[in-house]
Coordinates of C-alpha atoms in Angstrom, one line a residue:
M1183 CA -110.4 125.5 177.8
I1184 CA -109.3 121.9 177.0
N1185 CA -112.1 119.6 176.2
E1186 CA -110.9 116.5 178.1
S1187 CA -113.5 114.1 176.6
K1188 CA -112.5 115.2 173.1
L1189 CA -108.8 114.6 174.0
I1190 CA -109.6 111.0 175.2
E1191 CA -111.6 110.4 172.0
E1192 CA -108.8 111.7 169.8
S1193 CA -106.2 109.7 171.7
L1194 CA -108.2 106.5 171.2
F1195 CA -108.8 107.2 167.5
Q1196 CA -105.1 107.7 167.1
F1197 CA -104.4 104.4 168.8
L1198 CA -106.9 102.5 166.5
E1199 CA -105.4 104.2 163.5
N1200 CA -101.9 103.2 164.5
L1201 CA -103.0 99.7 165.2
D1202 CA -104.6 99.5 161.7
N1203 CA -101.4 100.9 160.1
Q1204 CA -99.3 98.3 161.9
K1205 CA -101.5 95.5 160.6
I1206 CA -101.5 96.8 157.1
K1207 CA -97.7 97.3 157.1
Y1208 CA -97.2 93.8 158.6
F1209 CA -99.4 92.3 155.9
N1210 CA -97.8 94.2 153.0
S1211 CA -94.3 93.2 154.1
F1212 CA -95.1 89.6 153.0
F1213 CA -95.1 90.6 149.2
K1214 CA -91.7 90.7 147.7
S1215 CA -90.7 91.4 144.1
F1216 CA -90.2 88.3 142.0
K1217 CA -89.2 87.8 138.4
G1218 CA -89.1 84.4 136.7
E1219 CA -91.1 81.3 136.2
F1220 CA -93.2 80.1 139.1
L1221 CA -91.3 76.9 139.8
S1222 CA -90.7 75.8 143.3
I1223 CA -86.9 76.0 142.9
N1224 CA -87.2 79.6 141.7
L1225 CA -89.5 80.7 144.4
L1226 CA -87.4 79.0 147.1
S1227 CA -84.3 80.7 145.7
S1228 CA -86.0 84.1 146.1
L1229 CA -86.2 83.5 149.9
T1230 CA -83.6 84.8 152.3
K1231 CA -81.1 82.4 153.8
Q1232 CA -82.8 82.8 157.2
E1233 CA -86.2 81.8 155.7
L1234 CA -84.6 78.8 154.1
D1235 CA -83.0 77.9 157.4
N1236 CA -86.5 78.1 159.0
L1237 CA -87.8 75.7 156.3
R1238 CA -84.9 73.4 157.0
K1239 CA -85.6 73.4 160.8
I1240 CA -89.3 72.8 160.3
F1241 CA -88.7 69.7 158.0
K1242 CA -85.8 68.6 160.3
L1243 CA -83.5 68.1 157.4
Q1244 CA -80.3 66.5 158.8
G1245 CA -76.9 67.4 157.6
T1246 CA -78.0 70.6 155.7
S1247 CA -77.1 73.3 158.2
N1248 CA -73.8 74.2 156.5
L1249 CA -75.1 74.3 153.0
K1250 CA -74.8 77.5 150.9
K1251 CA -78.1 79.2 150.0
A1252 CA -78.4 77.8 146.4
D1253 CA -77.6 74.2 147.6
L1254 CA -80.0 74.5 150.5
A1255 CA -82.9 75.8 148.3
K1256 CA -82.2 72.7 146.0
C1257 CA -82.2 70.3 148.9
I1258 CA -85.5 71.8 150.3
D1259 CA -87.1 71.6 146.8
E1260 CA -86.3 68.0 146.5
Y1261 CA -87.7 67.2 149.9
I1262 CA -91.0 69.1 149.2
C1263 CA -91.5 67.4 145.8
D1264 CA -90.8 64.0 147.2
N1265 CA -92.8 64.3 150.4
L1266 CA -95.8 66.5 149.4
L1267 CA -98.4 64.1 150.7
Y1268 CA -96.6 63.7 154.0
I1269 CA -96.3 67.5 154.4
I1270 CA -100.0 68.1 153.7
K1271 CA -101.1 65.3 156.1
N1272 CA -98.8 66.2 158.9
Y1273 CA -98.7 70.1 158.8
L1274 CA -101.8 71.6 157.4
L1275 CA -104.7 73.1 159.3
I1276 CA -108.2 73.7 158.0
E1277 CA -107.7 77.5 157.4
E1278 CA -104.5 76.7 155.4
L1279 CA -106.2 74.0 153.3
S1280 CA -109.1 76.5 152.6
L1281 CA -106.7 79.1 151.2
L1282 CA -104.7 76.6 149.3
E1283 CA -107.8 75.3 147.6
D1284 CA -108.8 78.8 146.6
V1285 CA -105.4 79.4 145.0
I1286 CA -105.5 75.9 143.2
L1287 CA -109.0 76.8 141.8
N1288 CA -107.3 79.9 140.3
N1289 CA -104.7 77.7 138.6
G1290 CA -102.1 78.5 141.2
V1291 CA -102.1 82.2 140.9
M1292 CA -104.5 84.5 142.7
A1293 CA -104.8 88.2 143.5
A1294 CA -104.0 88.6 147.2
P1295 CA -107.1 89.1 149.4
D1296 CA -107.4 92.7 150.6
D1297 CA -107.6 91.6 154.2
E1298 CA -104.7 91.3 156.7
N1299 CA -106.6 88.5 158.5
F1300 CA -105.3 86.1 155.8
A1301 CA -101.7 86.9 156.9
R1302 CA -101.7 84.0 159.4
A1303 CA -102.5 81.3 156.8
I1304 CA -100.3 82.9 154.2
K1305 CA -97.3 83.0 156.5
A1306 CA -97.9 79.4 157.7
L1307 CA -98.1 78.0 154.1
K1308 CA -95.0 80.0 153.1
S1309 CA -93.2 78.4 156.0
I1310 CA -93.5 75.0 154.4
G1311 CA -92.9 76.1 150.8
L1312 CA -96.4 75.6 149.5
L1313 CA -97.6 79.2 148.9
Y1314 CA -95.7 82.4 148.1
P1315 CA -96.8 86.0 148.5
V1316 CA -95.1 87.9 145.7
F1317 CA -95.2 91.3 144.1
Y1318 CA -95.4 90.5 140.4
D1319 CA -96.3 92.8 137.5
N1320 CA -97.2 95.6 139.9
T1321 CA -99.6 93.4 141.7
D1322 CA -99.7 91.5 145.0
I1323 CA -100.5 87.9 144.3
L1324 CA -100.4 84.5 145.9
V1325 CA -98.6 81.8 144.0
I1326 CA -98.4 78.0 144.3
P1327 CA -95.4 76.6 142.4
K1328 CA -96.8 75.3 139.1
N1329 CA -94.9 72.1 139.3
L1330 CA -96.8 71.3 142.5
I1331 CA -100.3 72.2 141.3
E1332 CA -101.5 68.9 139.7
L1333 CA -100.1 66.9 142.7
L1334 CA -101.8 69.2 145.2
K1335 CA -105.2 68.9 143.4
D1336 CA -105.2 65.1 143.9
I1337 CA -104.0 65.3 147.5
V1338 CA -106.4 68.0 148.8
S1339 CA -109.4 66.2 147.3
N1340 CA -108.5 63.0 149.1
S1341 CA -111.1 62.4 151.9
E1342 CA -108.5 60.6 154.2
V1343 CA -106.2 63.7 153.9
I1344 CA -109.0 66.0 154.7
D1345 CA -110.0 64.0 157.7
C1346 CA -106.4 64.0 158.9
I1347 CA -106.3 67.8 158.6
K1348 CA -109.6 68.2 160.4
N1349 CA -108.5 66.0 163.2
R1350 CA -105.2 68.0 163.7
T1351 CA -107.1 71.3 163.6
Q1352 CA -109.5 70.2 166.2
K1353 CA -106.6 68.9 168.4
I1354 CA -104.7 72.3 168.1
Q1355 CA -107.9 74.2 168.8
S1356 CA -108.5 72.1 171.9
I1357 CA -104.9 72.7 173.1
K1358 CA -105.3 76.4 172.6
L1359 CA -108.6 76.3 174.6
L1360 CA -106.9 74.5 177.4
L1361 CA -104.0 77.1 177.4
E1362 CA -106.5 79.9 177.6
Y1363 CA -107.4 78.5 181.1
Y1364 CA -104.1 77.1 182.2
G1365 CA -101.5 79.4 180.6
A1366 CA -99.0 76.6 180.9
A1367 CA -99.1 72.9 181.3
N1368 CA -96.8 70.0 180.6
Y1369 CA -97.2 67.4 177.8
D1370 CA -98.6 64.8 180.2
T1371 CA -101.3 67.1 181.6
I1372 CA -102.4 68.2 178.1
S1373 CA -102.4 64.7 176.8
S1374 CA -104.6 63.4 179.6
K1375 CA -107.1 66.2 179.0
L1376 CA -107.4 65.2 175.3
Q1377 CA -107.5 61.4 175.8
E1378 CA -111.4 61.3 175.8
A1379 CA -111.7 63.2 172.6
F1380 CA -108.7 61.9 170.7
N1381 CA -106.7 58.7 170.2
I1382 CA -103.5 60.4 171.2
T1383 CA -100.1 59.5 172.5
E1384 CA -97.6 61.9 174.1
E1385 CA -95.3 61.4 171.2
S1386 CA -97.8 62.3 168.5
L1387 CA -98.8 65.3 170.6
K1388 CA -95.3 66.5 170.7
Q1389 CA -94.9 66.0 166.9
D1390 CA -98.1 68.1 166.2
L1391 CA -97.2 70.8 168.7
E1392 CA -93.6 71.2 167.7
S1393 CA -94.5 71.6 164.0
Y1394 CA -97.3 74.0 164.9
A1395 CA -95.2 76.1 167.3
K1396 CA -92.5 76.6 164.6
R1397 CA -95.1 78.2 162.3
Y1398 CA -97.4 80.1 164.7
N1399 CA -96.7 82.2 167.7
D1400 CA -99.8 81.6 169.8
I1401 CA -98.3 78.4 171.3
N1402 CA -94.7 78.2 172.6
I1403 CA -92.8 75.2 174.0
K1404 CA -90.2 75.6 176.7
D1405 CA -88.5 72.5 178.1
S1406 CA -91.5 70.1 178.9
F1407 CA -94.1 72.9 179.1
I1408 CA -96.6 74.0 176.6
L1409 CA -97.2 77.7 176.9
N1410 CA -100.0 80.1 175.8
G1411 CA -98.4 82.7 173.5
K1412 CA -99.8 85.5 175.8
L1413 CA -97.9 84.1 178.8
S1414 CA -95.1 86.6 179.6
N1415 CA -94.6 85.9 183.3
I1416 CA -93.4 82.3 182.5
H1417 CA -91.2 81.4 185.4
H1418 CA -93.6 82.9 188.0
V1419 CA -96.6 81.2 186.6
I1420 CA -95.0 77.8 186.4
K1421 CA -93.4 78.2 189.9
E1422 CA -96.8 79.0 191.3
Q1423 CA -98.4 76.0 189.6
N1424 CA -95.7 73.6 190.8
S1425 CA -96.3 74.9 194.4
K1426 CA -99.9 73.7 194.3
D1427 CA -99.6 70.0 193.9
Q1428 CA -102.9 69.4 195.6
L1429 CA -104.8 71.6 193.2
N1430 CA -106.2 70.0 190.1
Y1431 CA -106.4 71.6 186.8
F1432 CA -109.8 73.2 186.0
T1433 CA -112.0 70.7 184.1
I1434 CA -112.9 71.6 180.5
D1435 CA -115.2 69.6 178.3
I1436 CA -113.2 69.2 175.1
C1437 CA -115.7 66.7 173.6
S1438 CA -118.5 69.3 173.9
A1439 CA -116.2 72.0 172.3
I1440 CA -115.6 69.7 169.4
E1441 CA -119.3 68.9 168.9
T1442 CA -120.3 72.5 169.0
D1443 CA -117.2 73.6 167.1
C1444 CA -116.7 76.2 169.8
F1445 CA -113.1 76.7 170.9
T1446 CA -113.4 80.3 172.0
Y1447 CA -112.6 81.4 175.5
S1448 CA -115.5 83.8 176.4
F1449 CA -115.6 86.6 179.0
N1450 CA -117.2 85.6 182.2
Q1451 CA -119.6 87.9 184.0
W1452 CA -116.7 89.8 185.8
E1453 CA -114.7 90.3 182.7
N1454 CA -117.9 91.4 180.9
K1455 CA -118.4 94.0 183.7
L1456 CA -115.0 95.4 183.0
F1457 CA -115.8 95.5 179.3
S1458 CA -119.1 97.2 179.9
Y1459 CA -117.6 99.8 182.2
L1460 CA -114.9 100.6 179.7
R1461 CA -117.7 101.2 177.1
E1462 CA -119.3 103.7 179.5
L1463 CA -116.0 105.3 180.3
L1464 CA -114.6 105.6 176.8
N1465 CA -116.1 106.9 173.6
T1466 CA -114.4 104.6 171.1
S1467 CA -114.8 101.6 168.8
E1468 CA -115.6 98.0 170.1
E1469 CA -112.3 96.9 168.6
V1470 CA -110.3 99.3 170.8
L1471 CA -112.4 98.4 173.9
Y1472 CA -111.9 94.7 173.3
D1473 CA -108.1 95.2 172.9
I1474 CA -107.9 97.1 176.1
A1475 CA -110.1 94.7 178.1
T1476 CA -108.4 91.5 176.9
S1477 CA -104.9 93.1 177.5
C1478 CA -106.0 93.9 181.0
I1479 CA -107.4 90.4 181.5
Y1480 CA -104.2 88.8 180.2
A1481 CA -102.2 91.0 182.5
I1482 CA -104.3 89.6 185.4
K1483 CA -103.8 86.0 184.2
N1484 CA -100.0 86.7 184.1
D1485 CA -100.4 87.7 187.8
L1486 CA -98.9 91.2 187.3
K1487 CA -99.1 93.6 190.2
L1488 CA -102.1 96.0 190.4
N1489 CA -99.8 99.1 190.0
E1490 CA -98.3 97.4 186.8
I1491 CA -101.8 97.0 185.3
L1492 CA -102.7 100.6 186.2
N1493 CA -99.5 101.8 184.5
F1494 CA -100.4 99.7 181.4
L1495 CA -103.9 101.3 181.3
M1496 CA -102.4 104.8 181.5
I1497 CA -100.4 103.9 178.4
K1498 CA -103.5 102.8 176.6
I1499 CA -105.9 105.5 177.8
I1500 CA -105.7 109.2 178.7
F1501 CA -107.6 109.5 181.9
Q1502 CA -109.4 112.7 182.8
N1503 CA -108.1 112.4 186.4
E1504 CA -106.7 110.0 189.0
K1505 CA -110.2 109.1 190.3
Q1506 CA -111.3 107.9 186.8
L1507 CA -108.2 105.6 186.6
L1508 CA -108.8 104.2 190.1
S1509 CA -112.5 103.6 189.3
L1510 CA -111.2 100.6 187.4
V1511 CA -109.7 99.0 190.5
P1512 CA -112.8 97.3 191.8
Y1513 CA -113.4 95.7 188.4
I1514 CA -109.8 94.4 188.2
N1515 CA -110.1 93.1 191.8
D1516 CA -113.3 91.2 191.0
I1517 CA -111.5 89.6 188.0
Y1518 CA -108.7 88.5 190.2
N1519 CA -111.1 86.9 192.6
N1520 CA -113.5 85.3 190.1
S1521 CA -111.7 84.5 186.9
N1522 CA -109.7 81.5 185.7
L1523 CA -106.2 82.3 186.9
W1524 CA -103.1 80.7 185.4
I1525 CA -101.3 80.5 188.7
L1526 CA -104.2 78.5 190.0
K1527 CA -104.2 76.0 187.0
G1528 CA -107.4 77.6 185.5
N1529 CA -109.3 77.7 188.8
S1530 CA -110.6 81.0 190.3
Y1531 CA -109.4 82.4 193.6
N1532 CA -112.8 82.3 195.2
K1533 CA -113.6 78.8 194.1
T1534 CA -110.3 77.4 195.2
S1535 CA -110.7 75.5 198.3
N1536 CA -107.1 75.7 199.5
T1537 CA -106.9 79.5 199.4
N1538 CA -103.9 79.6 201.7
T1539 CA -101.7 78.3 198.9
A1540 CA -103.0 80.8 196.4
T1541 CA -101.0 83.8 195.5
S1542 CA -103.2 86.7 194.4
N1543 CA -102.9 90.4 193.6
K1544 CA -106.5 91.0 194.9
V1545 CA -107.0 93.9 197.2
G1546 CA -108.8 92.9 200.5
R1547 CA -111.6 95.1 201.7
N1548 CA -109.7 96.0 204.8
S1549 CA -106.3 96.4 203.0
S1550 CA -104.8 99.8 202.4
C1551 CA -106.0 101.3 199.1
P1552 CA -103.4 101.0 196.2
C1553 CA -104.1 104.6 195.4
G1554 CA -101.9 105.7 198.3
S1555 CA -104.6 107.7 200.2
G1556 CA -103.9 105.9 203.4
K1557 CA -107.5 104.8 203.7
K1558 CA -108.8 101.3 203.7
F1559 CA -109.8 100.0 200.3
K1560 CA -113.5 99.7 201.3
K1561 CA -113.5 103.3 202.4
C1562 CA -111.8 104.6 199.2
C1563 CA -111.6 103.2 195.7
G1564 CA -113.5 100.0 196.8
K1565 CA -116.7 102.0 197.3
I1566 CA -116.7 103.5 193.9

């Protein structure tokens, strides 16, 4: 006889193991063999033509798109050496500065941290030619070009530079917080939301966001819209927002977030109920539970259909039976009704006064149950 609970547990363990393996593989892929002196021109020359082209685009180097690889590496090297202060002041974030300082303290060469969480900062610093993850002498190491170390020591100890980096970091964190609620918004909307906390112009906002979006994938820019990296249903969400001219964007206290250094979007009570129910339903780690819950919540924020969300959950989880799967429907329905929805500009369905303009995947109490039983929702899965 098959032990179904054991099967679920083994399935989730395999999912977590695969997730860990993917993270490790992704992290290890950064480190490429290198031989030679750790000079910026040598390290740049070790990059692929595509990586050099990305550097060219980030720095907006005009008239260099047709250069051969060696000439392009030389051109980028000259730009970095001549504009190091500008690059530090206009690109770096606090997490990148912190990692850069650690490597500088080790004279520009440091054993790579055994933690894939550093991948984000490593990738970002590599994308502007300041830090290189290399496999050297049978060891994974992080390298700062030795011709830049002394210059960097002076720059990163400058209080004005540090303040500039801190300000940009807070600005980006604030924008990411806004996008957790809105999903998408144009420059004018984001700029107006930041005015109280920052001395900001739309042009400076564009500059910071464009340089950030080229190096990170959690913010995207499409036409005049700034997008949450988890926004997959782009055209639908923007269309729904545009159809609700009378609906204001949800109010978020950015000044308070800066004062408390808290830019994290937290689960509300309805999202917490889903998370708690998943904990009761599944015998697995908090990491897997969080991944499943957040993936489900982002699917709702993207305004996916209920059947699409249930199909997604069936990929993530092996359910014992159909009833166990459908027992999640009331929790999903509550989130639709009570959470900050992207199609409603961060407002919740139940707190939106003009509900007639709101499009929602919620299941009404008297609607037919999505399980296909033919019964009303309140008489079927709605009573679970």
